[in-house]
Short mmCIF file of C-alpha atoms in Angstrom, two decimals:
data_model
loop_
_atom_site.label_atom_id
_atom_site.label_comp_id
_atom_site.label_asym_id
_atom_site.label_seq_id
_atom_site.Cartn_x
_atom_site.Cartn_y
_atom_site.Cartn_z
CA MET N 1458 0.01 0.00 -0.01
CA ALA N 1459 2.89 2.37 0.91
CA ARG N 1460 4.60 1.65 -2.43
CA ARG N 1461 1.37 2.25 -4.32
CA LEU N 1462 0.88 5.67 -2.54
CA PHE N 1463 4.51 6.66 -3.35
CA ARG N 1464 3.98 5.77 -7.02
CA ILE N 1465 0.85 7.99 -7.10
CA LEU N 1466 2.71 10.86 -5.52
CA ALA N 1467 5.64 10.43 -7.87
CA ALA N 1468 3.25 10.74 -10.78
CA LEU N 1469 2.17 14.06 -9.26
CA GLY N 1470 5.71 15.33 -9.04
CA LEU N 1471 5.67 15.05 -5.21
CA ALA N 1472 7.94 12.12 -4.39
CA ALA N 1473 11.01 14.27 -3.88
CA GLY N 1474 9.11 16.52 -1.50
CA LEU N 1475 7.81 13.51 0.50
CA SER N 1476 11.19 11.90 0.89
CA GLY N 1477 12.01 14.44 3.57
CA PHE N 1478 9.11 13.23 5.62
CA ALA N 1479 10.22 9.54 5.67
CA GLY N 1480 13.26 10.16 7.90
CA SER N 1481 11.56 12.36 10.44
CA ALA N 1482 8.78 10.28 12.06
CA HIS N 1483 9.35 11.65 15.60
CA ALA N 1484 6.95 14.04 17.30
CA GLU N 1485 7.34 17.83 17.27
CA LYS N 1486 8.83 17.99 13.80
CA ARG N 1487 8.17 20.67 11.20
CA VAL N 1488 6.16 19.72 8.12
CA ALA N 1489 4.87 21.89 5.29
CA LEU N 1490 2.75 21.72 2.16
CA VAL N 1491 2.97 24.56 -0.38
CA VAL N 1492 0.61 24.68 -3.39
CA GLY N 1493 0.87 26.91 -6.43
CA ASN N 1494 -1.79 26.90 -9.15
CA ASN N 1495 -1.15 28.81 -12.39
CA ASP N 1496 -2.60 26.77 -15.22
CA TYR N 1497 -6.35 27.08 -14.83
CA LYS N 1498 -8.42 25.57 -17.60
CA ASN N 1499 -11.72 27.47 -17.35
CA VAL N 1500 -10.91 30.65 -15.43
CA PRO N 1501 -8.05 33.15 -16.04
CA LYS N 1502 -4.59 31.74 -15.72
CA LEU N 1503 -2.14 33.22 -13.18
CA LEU N 1504 1.50 34.09 -13.65
CA LYS N 1505 3.32 33.84 -10.32
CA ALA N 1506 1.51 31.37 -8.09
CA VAL N 1507 3.90 28.48 -8.90
CA ASN N 1508 6.92 30.67 -8.38
CA ASP N 1509 5.38 31.80 -5.07
CA ALA N 1510 5.01 28.17 -3.92
CA ARG N 1511 8.60 27.32 -4.90
CA THR N 1512 9.97 30.39 -3.06
CA MET N 1513 8.00 29.54 0.04
CA GLY N 1514 9.15 25.93 -0.20
CA ASP N 1515 12.79 27.01 -0.30
CA THR N 1516 12.19 29.39 2.56
CA LEU N 1517 10.56 26.73 4.79
CA LYS N 1518 13.40 24.29 4.11
CA GLN N 1519 15.84 26.84 5.46
CA LEU N 1520 13.65 26.92 8.62
CA GLY N 1521 13.94 23.18 9.15
CA PHE N 1522 10.64 22.08 7.56
CA SER N 1523 10.20 18.90 5.58
CA VAL N 1524 8.48 20.41 2.54
CA MET N 1525 6.11 19.03 -0.03
CA VAL N 1526 5.71 21.30 -3.11
CA ALA N 1527 2.65 20.74 -5.30
CA GLU N 1528 2.01 22.61 -8.54
CA ASN N 1529 -1.00 23.04 -10.83
CA GLN N 1530 -3.27 20.72 -8.88
CA ASN N 1531 -6.57 19.59 -10.30
CA ARG N 1532 -9.31 18.51 -7.86
CA GLN N 1533 -8.25 14.87 -7.58
CA GLN N 1534 -4.54 15.69 -7.25
CA PHE N 1535 -5.25 18.34 -4.65
CA SER N 1536 -7.21 15.84 -2.54
CA GLU N 1537 -4.44 13.24 -2.84
CA THR N 1538 -1.81 15.80 -1.92
CA LEU N 1539 -3.76 16.80 1.19
CA LEU N 1540 -4.05 13.13 2.11
CA ALA N 1541 -0.32 12.72 1.94
CA PHE N 1542 0.13 15.86 4.00
CA ASP N 1543 -2.26 14.42 6.62
CA ARG N 1544 -0.20 11.27 6.86
CA ALA N 1545 3.02 13.20 7.42
CA ILE N 1546 1.65 15.03 10.49
CA GLU N 1547 1.90 13.56 13.97
CA PRO N 1548 0.63 14.84 17.31
CA GLY N 1549 2.72 17.77 18.49
CA ASP N 1550 4.04 18.76 15.06
CA THR N 1551 4.22 22.25 13.61
CA ALA N 1552 2.24 22.16 10.33
CA PHE N 1553 2.57 24.85 7.70
CA PHE N 1554 0.18 25.19 4.70
CA PHE N 1555 0.82 27.75 1.99
CA TYR N 1556 -1.49 28.30 -0.97
CA ALA N 1557 -1.04 30.61 -4.02
CA GLY N 1558 -3.70 30.58 -6.67
CA HIS N 1559 -7.35 31.51 -7.19
CA GLY N 1560 -9.52 31.66 -4.09
CA PHE N 1561 -13.27 32.40 -3.84
CA GLU N 1562 -15.60 33.22 -0.97
CA ILE N 1563 -19.13 31.88 -0.84
CA ALA N 1564 -21.47 32.71 2.05
CA GLY N 1565 -18.60 33.49 4.36
CA GLN N 1566 -16.57 30.39 3.59
CA ASN N 1567 -13.34 30.37 1.54
CA TYR N 1568 -12.67 27.90 -1.26
CA LEU N 1569 -9.34 27.16 -2.92
CA LEU N 1570 -9.80 26.59 -6.61
CA PRO N 1571 -8.08 23.60 -8.29
CA THR N 1572 -6.96 24.08 -11.89
CA ASP N 1573 -9.95 22.19 -13.33
CA VAL N 1574 -12.63 24.25 -11.53
CA PRO N 1575 -15.51 24.81 -14.00
CA ALA N 1576 -16.49 28.23 -15.30
CA ALA N 1577 -19.47 28.83 -13.09
CA THR N 1578 -22.18 31.46 -13.77
CA GLU N 1579 -24.68 33.20 -11.59
CA GLY N 1580 -26.60 30.79 -9.39
CA GLN N 1581 -24.01 28.03 -9.76
CA GLU N 1582 -22.31 28.46 -6.36
CA GLU N 1583 -22.80 24.75 -5.59
CA LEU N 1584 -20.78 23.89 -8.67
CA VAL N 1585 -17.85 25.85 -7.27
CA ARG N 1586 -18.23 24.34 -3.83
CA ASP N 1587 -18.24 20.76 -5.09
CA ALA N 1588 -15.24 21.35 -7.39
CA SER N 1589 -13.05 23.22 -4.81
CA ILE N 1590 -11.24 22.75 -1.47
CA LEU N 1591 -12.81 24.30 1.60
CA ALA N 1592 -10.16 26.23 3.54
CA ASP N 1593 -11.87 25.57 6.86
CA ARG N 1594 -11.62 21.85 6.15
CA ILE N 1595 -7.82 22.09 6.05
CA VAL N 1596 -7.85 23.66 9.51
CA GLU N 1597 -10.12 20.82 10.71
CA ARG N 1598 -7.83 18.18 9.24
CA LEU N 1599 -4.79 19.69 11.01
CA GLN N 1600 -6.75 19.73 14.29
CA ASN N 1601 -7.67 16.11 13.81
CA LYS N 1602 -4.03 15.21 13.40
CA LYS N 1603 -3.37 17.04 16.69
CA ALA N 1604 -0.78 19.41 15.32
CA ARG N 1605 0.38 21.63 18.13
CA THR N 1606 0.86 24.68 15.82
CA SER N 1607 -0.89 25.13 12.53
CA ILE N 1608 0.10 27.95 10.22
CA LEU N 1609 -1.94 28.69 7.10
CA VAL N 1610 -0.98 31.34 4.56
CA PHE N 1611 -3.18 32.35 1.62
CA ASP N 1612 -1.71 34.42 -1.25
CA ALA N 1613 -4.94 33.96 -3.10
CA CYS N 1614 -6.39 36.00 -5.94
CA ARG N 1615 -8.86 38.51 -4.46
CA ASN N 1616 -10.77 39.40 -7.56
CA ASN N 1617 -13.60 37.22 -8.84
CA PRO N 1618 -12.19 34.72 -11.34
CA PHE N 1619 -15.68 33.93 -12.60
CA GLU N 1620 -16.48 37.56 -13.54
CA ARG N 1621 -13.19 39.10 -14.63
CA ALA N 1622 -10.26 38.01 -16.68
CA GLY N 1623 -6.69 38.85 -15.71
CA THR N 1624 -4.17 38.04 -13.03
CA ARG N 1625 -4.18 38.68 -9.38
CA ALA N 1626 -3.12 42.24 -9.99
CA VAL N 1627 -6.41 43.13 -11.76
CA ALA N 1628 -8.95 44.82 -9.50
CA GLY N 1629 -12.28 43.19 -9.16
CA GLY N 1630 -15.12 42.39 -6.80
CA GLY N 1631 -15.27 39.61 -4.30
CA GLY N 1632 -12.47 38.65 -1.91
CA LEU N 1633 -11.85 36.06 0.77
CA ALA N 1634 -13.73 36.10 4.07
CA PRO N 1635 -11.72 36.61 7.30
CA MET N 1636 -11.10 33.45 9.34
CA THR N 1637 -11.85 34.75 12.74
CA GLN N 1638 -13.26 31.65 14.44
CA LEU N 1639 -10.10 29.67 14.57
CA PRO N 1640 -9.33 26.97 17.15
CA GLU N 1641 -6.47 27.33 19.61
CA GLY N 1642 -3.05 26.82 18.12
CA VAL N 1643 -3.86 28.18 14.61
CA PHE N 1644 -2.33 31.17 12.88
CA SER N 1645 -3.62 32.30 9.49
CA VAL N 1646 -2.30 35.05 7.20
CA PHE N 1647 -4.05 36.53 4.09
CA SER N 1648 -2.15 38.47 1.47
CA ALA N 1649 -4.87 41.20 1.42
CA GLY N 1650 -7.73 42.39 3.44
CA PRO N 1651 -11.51 41.87 2.69
CA ARG N 1652 -12.56 43.46 -0.57
CA GLN N 1653 -8.88 44.07 -1.56
CA THR N 1654 -6.88 42.62 -4.46
CA ALA N 1655 -3.39 41.22 -4.02
CA LEU N 1656 -0.74 42.60 -6.35
CA ASP N 1657 1.38 40.37 -8.45
CA ARG N 1658 3.68 43.29 -9.33
CA LEU N 1659 4.12 46.95 -8.63
CA SER N 1660 4.53 48.02 -12.25
CA ASN N 1661 5.26 46.63 -15.71
CA ASP N 1662 8.94 47.07 -14.91
CA ASP N 1663 8.69 44.95 -11.78
CA ALA N 1664 10.65 41.80 -12.78
CA ASN N 1665 10.43 40.09 -9.42
CA PRO N 1666 9.25 36.47 -10.00
CA ASN N 1667 7.06 36.61 -6.90
CA SER N 1668 3.94 38.43 -5.80
CA VAL N 1669 4.35 41.52 -3.67
CA PHE N 1670 3.12 39.58 -0.60
CA THR N 1671 5.18 36.43 -0.98
CA ARG N 1672 8.43 38.18 -1.75
CA THR N 1673 7.98 40.15 1.45
CA PHE N 1674 6.61 37.38 3.68
CA ALA N 1675 9.28 34.88 2.71
CA LYS N 1676 11.99 37.38 3.53
CA GLU N 1677 10.48 38.29 6.95
CA LEU N 1678 10.11 34.63 7.92
CA LEU N 1679 13.87 34.31 7.81
CA GLN N 1680 14.52 37.22 10.16
CA PRO N 1681 16.02 35.65 13.36
CA GLY N 1682 14.32 36.27 16.67
CA GLU N 1683 10.92 37.41 15.22
CA ASN N 1684 7.82 35.58 16.36
CA LEU N 1685 4.92 34.97 13.98
CA VAL N 1686 3.01 38.01 15.06
CA GLN N 1687 6.00 40.24 14.46
CA VAL N 1688 6.56 38.59 11.05
CA ALA N 1689 2.90 39.25 10.11
CA GLN N 1690 2.99 42.85 11.36
CA ARG N 1691 6.17 43.74 9.49
CA THR N 1692 4.87 42.03 6.37
CA ARG N 1693 1.64 43.97 6.56
CA ARG N 1694 3.46 47.23 7.00
CA LEU N 1695 5.91 46.68 4.17
CA VAL N 1696 3.29 45.40 1.70
CA SER N 1697 0.95 48.30 2.55
CA GLU N 1698 3.78 50.76 1.96
CA MET N 1699 4.73 49.19 -1.36
CA ALA N 1700 1.11 49.08 -2.55
CA ASP N 1701 0.63 52.69 -1.48
CA THR N 1702 3.46 53.76 -3.89
CA VAL N 1703 1.22 52.67 -6.80
CA LYS N 1704 -1.98 54.04 -5.27
CA HIS N 1705 -3.23 50.59 -4.45
CA LYS N 1706 -4.69 49.42 -1.12
CA GLN N 1707 -3.43 46.04 0.00
CA VAL N 1708 -3.18 45.42 3.71
CA PRO N 1709 -2.41 41.82 4.63
CA VAL N 1710 -4.33 40.56 7.63
CA TYR N 1711 -3.68 37.81 10.14
CA PHE N 1712 -5.68 35.96 12.75
CA ASP N 1713 -3.88 34.66 15.87
CA GLN N 1714 -5.07 31.91 18.09
CA MET N 1715 -1.68 30.94 19.44
CA VAL N 1716 -1.20 30.25 23.13
CA ASP N 1717 2.57 30.99 23.14
CA ASP N 1718 4.86 32.98 20.90
CA VAL N 1719 6.10 30.94 17.94
CA PHE N 1720 9.63 31.52 16.57
CA LEU N 1721 10.44 29.81 13.28
CA SER N 1722 13.85 31.40 12.89
CA GLY N 1723 15.93 31.35 16.10
CA LEU N 1724 15.12 32.40 19.56
CA ALA N 1725 13.51 35.67 20.62
CA LYS N 1726 16.05 38.44 20.47
CA ASP N 1727 15.73 39.10 24.17
CA ALA N 1728 16.06 35.40 25.02
CA ALA N 1729 19.12 34.96 22.77
CA ALA N 1730 20.78 37.96 24.34
CA ALA N 1731 19.99 36.74 27.87
CA ALA N 1732 21.52 33.33 27.06
CA ALA N 1733 24.73 35.01 26.05
CA ARG N 1734 25.26 37.09 29.15
CA PRO N 1735 25.33 36.56 32.95
CA ALA N 1736 22.07 36.80 34.80
CA ASP N 1737 20.98 40.44 35.24
CA PRO N 1738 19.52 41.68 38.51
CA PRO N 1739 15.69 41.84 38.58
CA PRO N 1740 14.45 44.87 36.62
CA GLN N 1741 12.87 47.77 38.42
CA LYS N 1742 9.12 48.02 38.29
CA VAL N 1743 7.71 50.73 36.13
CA ALA N 1744 4.23 52.24 35.78
CA ALA N 1745 3.57 50.85 32.34
CA LEU N 1746 2.11 47.35 32.15
CA PRO N 1747 4.22 44.51 30.66
CA PRO N 1748 2.83 42.48 27.79
CA VAL N 1749 0.46 39.71 29.05
CA SER N 1750 -1.30 36.86 27.43
CA VAL N 1751 -5.00 37.01 26.50
CA PRO N 1752 -7.04 36.24 29.61
CA ARG N 1753 -8.81 32.91 29.29
CA VAL N 1754 -11.95 31.62 30.93
CA PRO N 1755 -10.83 29.17 33.63
CA LYS N 1756 -11.54 25.48 33.07
CA GLU N 1757 -14.77 24.60 34.75
CA GLU N 1758 -15.16 21.56 37.00
CA SER N 1759 -18.76 21.02 35.97
CA THR N 1760 -21.07 21.84 33.12
CA ASN N 1761 -23.15 23.76 35.68
CA ALA N 1762 -20.27 26.03 36.68
CA PRO N 1763 -20.86 29.77 36.23
CA ILE N 1764 -18.65 32.12 34.21
CA ALA N 1765 -17.71 35.65 35.22
CA SER N 1766 -17.08 38.89 33.45
CA PHE N 1767 -15.04 41.66 35.12
CA SER N 1768 -15.45 45.41 34.58
CA ARG N 1769 -13.24 48.14 36.09
CA HIS N 1770 -14.84 51.51 37.08
CA ASN N 1771 -13.77 54.44 39.24
CA GLY N 1772 -14.97 52.84 42.41
CA GLY N 1773 -13.40 49.40 41.87
CA TRP N 1774 -14.51 46.17 40.20
CA SER N 1775 -17.94 44.89 39.11
CA VAL N 1776 -18.03 41.08 38.71
CA SER N 1777 -21.08 39.61 36.97
CA PHE N 1778 -21.85 35.85 37.11
CA SER N 1779 -23.73 33.94 34.45
CA PHE N 1780 -25.44 30.61 35.28
CA ALA N 1781 -26.80 28.06 32.91
CA ASP N 1782 -29.43 26.89 35.50
CA PRO N 1783 -32.16 28.85 37.19
CA THR N 1784 -31.01 29.99 40.58
CA LEU N 1785 -32.83 30.68 43.88
CA GLY N 1786 -29.82 32.21 45.65
CA ILE N 1787 -26.13 33.09 45.09
CA SER N 1788 -23.31 33.38 47.57
CA TRP N 1789 -19.56 33.98 47.28
CA ARG N 1790 -16.27 34.51 49.03
CA MET N 1791 -12.61 34.96 48.26
CA ALA N 1792 -10.85 31.66 48.65
CA GLY N 1793 -9.59 31.41 52.27
CA GLY N 1794 -11.55 34.56 53.16
CA GLY N 1795 -14.10 33.34 55.67
CA ASP N 1796 -17.86 32.80 55.33
CA PHE N 1797 -19.88 32.93 52.14
CA ARG N 1798 -21.83 36.18 51.51
CA GLU N 1799 -25.21 36.37 49.92
CA THR N 1800 -25.52 38.62 46.86
CA GLY N 1801 -29.13 39.56 47.57
CA PHE N 1802 -32.04 39.89 45.11
CA LEU N 1803 -33.19 42.10 42.30
CA ASP N 1804 -36.69 43.57 42.05
CA THR N 1805 -37.42 41.22 39.18
CA LEU N 1806 -39.23 37.89 38.92
CA ASP N 1807 -37.67 34.91 37.16
CA GLN N 1808 -40.43 33.33 35.02
CA ARG N 1809 -38.70 29.93 35.33
CA THR N 1810 -38.85 29.83 39.15
CA ARG N 1811 -41.58 32.40 39.75
CA LYS N 1812 -39.33 33.86 42.42
CA ARG N 1813 -37.13 36.98 42.68
CA VAL N 1814 -33.97 36.93 40.64
CA PRO N 1815 -30.81 36.63 42.75
CA ASN N 1816 -28.37 39.51 42.11
CA PRO N 1817 -25.76 38.04 39.78
CA SER N 1818 -23.17 40.77 40.46
CA ILE N 1819 -20.68 41.60 43.29
CA GLU N 1820 -18.33 44.52 43.84
CA LEU N 1821 -14.63 44.34 44.69
CA PRO N 1822 -12.49 47.22 45.90
CA PRO N 1823 -10.09 48.93 43.42
CA ASP N 1824 -7.08 47.46 45.17
CA ALA N 1825 -8.42 43.88 45.18
CA GLN N 1826 -5.54 41.38 44.85
CA ALA N 1827 -5.35 38.52 42.54
CA GLY N 1828 -6.98 35.39 43.89
CA THR N 1829 -9.82 32.91 43.49
CA ILE N 1830 -13.44 33.79 43.87
CA GLU N 1831 -15.60 30.84 45.12
CA VAL N 1832 -19.19 30.93 43.96
CA ARG N 1833 -22.06 28.68 44.85
CA TYR N 1834 -25.82 28.79 44.16
CA ILE N 1835 -29.12 27.13 45.09
CA ASP N 1836 -30.72 25.47 42.08
CA ALA N 1837 -34.41 25.29 41.28
CA SER N 1838 -34.70 22.07 43.36
CA GLY N 1839 -33.34 23.77 46.39
CA ASP N 1840 -30.00 21.94 46.34
CA MET N 1841 -26.68 23.81 46.87
CA GLN N 1842 -24.33 23.63 43.89
CA GLY N 1843 -20.62 24.41 44.18
CA PRO N 1844 -18.58 26.12 45.30
CA PHE N 1845 -17.02 26.80 41.87
CA PRO N 1846 -13.61 28.46 41.66
CA ILE N 1847 -13.23 31.55 39.41
CA LYS N 1848 -9.77 33.04 38.95
CA PHE N 1849 -9.46 36.78 39.42
CA ASP N 1850 -6.38 38.43 37.81
CA PRO N 1851 -6.81 42.22 38.07
CA GLU N 1852 -4.27 43.02 35.40
CA ALA N 1853 -5.48 40.53 32.82
CA ALA N 1854 -9.16 41.38 33.58
CA LEU N 1855 -8.49 45.16 33.14
CA ILE N 1856 -6.80 44.59 29.81
CA ARG N 1857 -9.56 42.30 28.54
CA ASP N 1858 -12.30 44.74 29.62
CA GLN N 1859 -10.67 47.78 28.04
CA ARG N 1860 -9.81 45.87 24.90
CA LYS N 1861 -13.47 44.84 24.56
CA ILE N 1862 -14.53 48.47 24.95
CA LEU N 1863 -12.05 49.68 22.34
CA ASP N 1864 -13.21 47.11 19.83
CA MET N 1865 -16.86 48.07 20.32
CA THR N 1866 -16.21 51.83 20.12
CA ALA N 1867 -13.75 51.89 17.20
CA THR N 1868 -15.54 54.86 15.57
CA SER N 1869 -14.74 56.92 18.64
CA TRP N 1870 -11.04 56.56 18.73
CA LEU N 1871 -10.41 59.96 17.19
CA SER N 1872 -12.52 63.18 16.92
CA PHE N 1873 -11.80 66.46 15.09
CA ARG N 1874 -12.46 70.01 16.20
CA GLU N 1875 -11.86 73.45 14.70
CA PHE N 1876 -10.24 75.69 17.27
CA ASN N 1877 -7.59 78.13 16.08
CA GLY N 1878 -6.82 75.56 13.45
CA LEU N 1879 -7.59 71.80 13.06
CA LEU N 1880 -7.24 69.64 16.16
CA VAL N 1881 -7.64 65.89 16.56
CA TYR N 1882 -8.48 64.51 19.98
CA TYR N 1883 -7.52 61.00 21.13
CA THR N 1884 -9.04 61.20 24.61
CA HIS N 1885 -10.85 57.95 24.04
CA LEU N 1886 -7.60 56.06 23.48
CA VAL N 1887 -6.06 57.68 26.59
CA SER N 1888 -9.06 56.59 28.69
CA TYR N 1889 -8.50 52.92 27.77
CA ARG N 1890 -4.71 52.97 27.41
CA CYS N 1891 -4.04 50.05 29.72
CA ALA N 1892 -5.20 47.67 26.93
CA ILE N 1893 -2.83 49.32 24.33
CA ARG N 1894 0.81 48.55 23.81
CA GLU N 1895 1.25 51.00 20.89
CA VAL N 1896 -0.77 53.48 18.81
CA ARG N 1897 0.39 54.19 15.27
CA ILE N 1898 -1.18 56.88 13.05
CA GLY N 1899 -0.77 57.96 9.47
CA ILE N 1900 -1.66 61.49 8.44
CA ASP N 1901 -3.13 61.60 4.96
CA THR N 1902 -1.85 58.04 4.32
CA ALA N 1903 -3.54 54.70 4.71
CA VAL N 1904 -0.39 53.24 6.32
CA PRO N 1905 0.10 54.29 9.97
CA ASN N 1906 3.79 55.35 9.91
CA GLN N 1907 4.36 57.18 13.17
CA VAL N 1908 3.92 56.35 16.88
CA LEU N 1909 1.45 58.36 18.95
CA LYS N 1910 2.86 58.56 22.46
CA MET N 1911 0.47 57.45 25.19
CA PRO N 1912 0.60 58.03 28.97
CA ALA N 1913 1.60 55.05 31.11
CA CYS N 1914 -1.11 52.91 32.61
CA ASP N 1915 -1.68 53.27 36.34
CA MET N 1916 -3.44 50.11 37.69
CA ARG N 1917 -4.62 52.00 40.79
CA ASP N 1918 -6.74 54.40 38.65
CA PRO N 1919 -6.58 53.07 35.10
CA SER N 1920 -9.08 55.49 33.49
CA ALA N 1921 -7.84 58.65 35.21
CA ILE N 1922 -6.88 61.58 32.91
CA THR N 1923 -4.72 63.94 34.90
CA ALA N 1924 -3.59 67.50 34.26
CA GLY N 1925 -0.86 67.72 31.73
CA MET N 1926 -1.71 64.57 29.83
CA PRO N 1927 -1.59 65.10 26.06
CA LEU N 1928 -5.07 64.55 24.64
CA TYR N 1929 -4.89 66.16 21.21
CA MET N 1930 -2.55 67.22 18.50
CA LYS N 1931 -2.64 70.08 15.99
CA LEU N 1932 -2.88 69.29 12.32
CA ALA N 1933 -2.20 71.06 9.11
CA PRO N 1934 -5.35 72.91 7.90
CA GLY N 1935 -5.51 70.79 4.74
CA THR N 1936 -5.41 67.41 6.52
CA GLN N 1937 -8.00 65.08 4.93
CA PHE N 1938 -7.83 61.99 7.13
CA ILE N 1939 -5.82 60.00 9.72
CA SER N 1940 -5.40 56.27 9.76
CA VAL N 1941 -5.03 54.50 13.13
CA GLU N 1942 -3.68 51.12 14.11
CA LEU N 1943 -3.61 49.71 17.69
CA THR N 1944 -1.28 47.05 18.94
CA TYR N 1945 -2.90 45.55 22.00
CA ARG N 1946 -1.12 44.22 25.11
CA ASP N 1947 -1.53 40.67 23.98
CA GLY N 1948 0.35 41.42 20.82
CA SER N 1949 -2.62 41.36 18.40
CA VAL N 1950 -3.19 44.25 16.09
CA SER N 1951 -6.46 46.02 15.18
CA GLU N 1952 -7.66 46.67 11.66
CA ILE N 1953 -6.45 50.00 10.34
CA LYS N 1954 -9.23 52.51 10.85
CA SER N 1955 -9.55 55.79 8.90
CA PHE N 1956 -11.05 59.01 10.28
CA ARG N 1957 -11.93 61.83 7.90
CA SER N 1958 -11.56 65.41 9.06
CA ALA N 1959 -13.88 67.09 6.45
CA ASN N 1960 -17.24 65.48 7.29
CA ARG N 1961 -16.30 63.99 10.75
CA SER N 1962 -17.36 60.58 9.49
CA ASN N 1963 -15.30 57.39 9.95
CA TYR N 1964 -15.09 54.32 7.83
#
């Protein structure tokens, strides 16, 4: 059976790529599949997808990956190639999937188009679905193989191949949908944002054999001491700047569900430097918050365990509990802190129990220390459930709460005012600065190219705006718009938002 599979793969031109897998059957290895499709039969051909796959294959080999390179795959070949990739992955591996070629979005799902995809017309979406590879299915397959880290990169055509002729550089409608609902351990990168087209070249004189994205991303992957987030951020900035030189908007996007930082080329710069020098004394504490990981809901001991949300206000903390079951009473305490305290009741009746609703919220002082909140409740049968432990980390909870507010109020990040000239206020960002690591802005450019200095976060009074804090900046009278990009404390980066000065409207 193994010989038969190898003969099939050899016929596809994949045997050489698979030979690297045979000698590395241990766990925690690096395996990669790169696919480039140029020679489409029924939709416009592409020029650089195969070159992009070859370049990425060479790059990943330098990073210690066993690489399979597949070119011009029809539907059957694509399926057999993915099957071979599946078999090369073992639990704990790092898996890297790169695709260059036509891609198409239908009802929020992304499809990778084999070379024999039929020329569909209006109303024939099912024809495309049946003939293509669902991107989400690749994620699912990697999860089923228990890969510890899964990296997916799509340098896919963003125009509609069924409506317009041309290469990936030709503008058109359509685009790929963002992959925001990724499982833990998955990192995905797209060569352009929603409703954007990915450039093959910057001009007719651009002789580079690779697309603008791939030439940049491959180079950044080899930078030592850069984690995946840093690689994606630098790639996005460089590609955006290059596209901006030809008046084109292309902003690569990424979606990060990694638990830890992932370094494909060497150690983190700080870690490498630390390994080369004697141990330093402990650093002095400063007012600004250090980077922290995304707060996660603690693992529950029971399906009936409540969950909690934390909100910081001037008077301290509000903690709201959510229960799956109807409750007749709620009590709580800090672990090791004495007796349980009742939360009381609201002036509202619960239609399920026909009794007053227990108050689902408690208050904690502003200087509350990290610890465990123990919560218990009386269910509809009158039985006591719990206590259930809920972890309280003030720093992580503050960052999560402020990040949520910033995401929901993105249109309020900046505001303009005429007063002895044109002013732009960023008071809103200062108010929630504890969730922000860096603010970058661009004045009359879609690429944020300068840092906006923010006051340090004070955990004792995180929303305080004191005298002397900079809250606005003066602009040239002819300023048309400002672009803004936030880097949050967890290392993730916001979409680039633009704020127009003329009509005070944001988009």
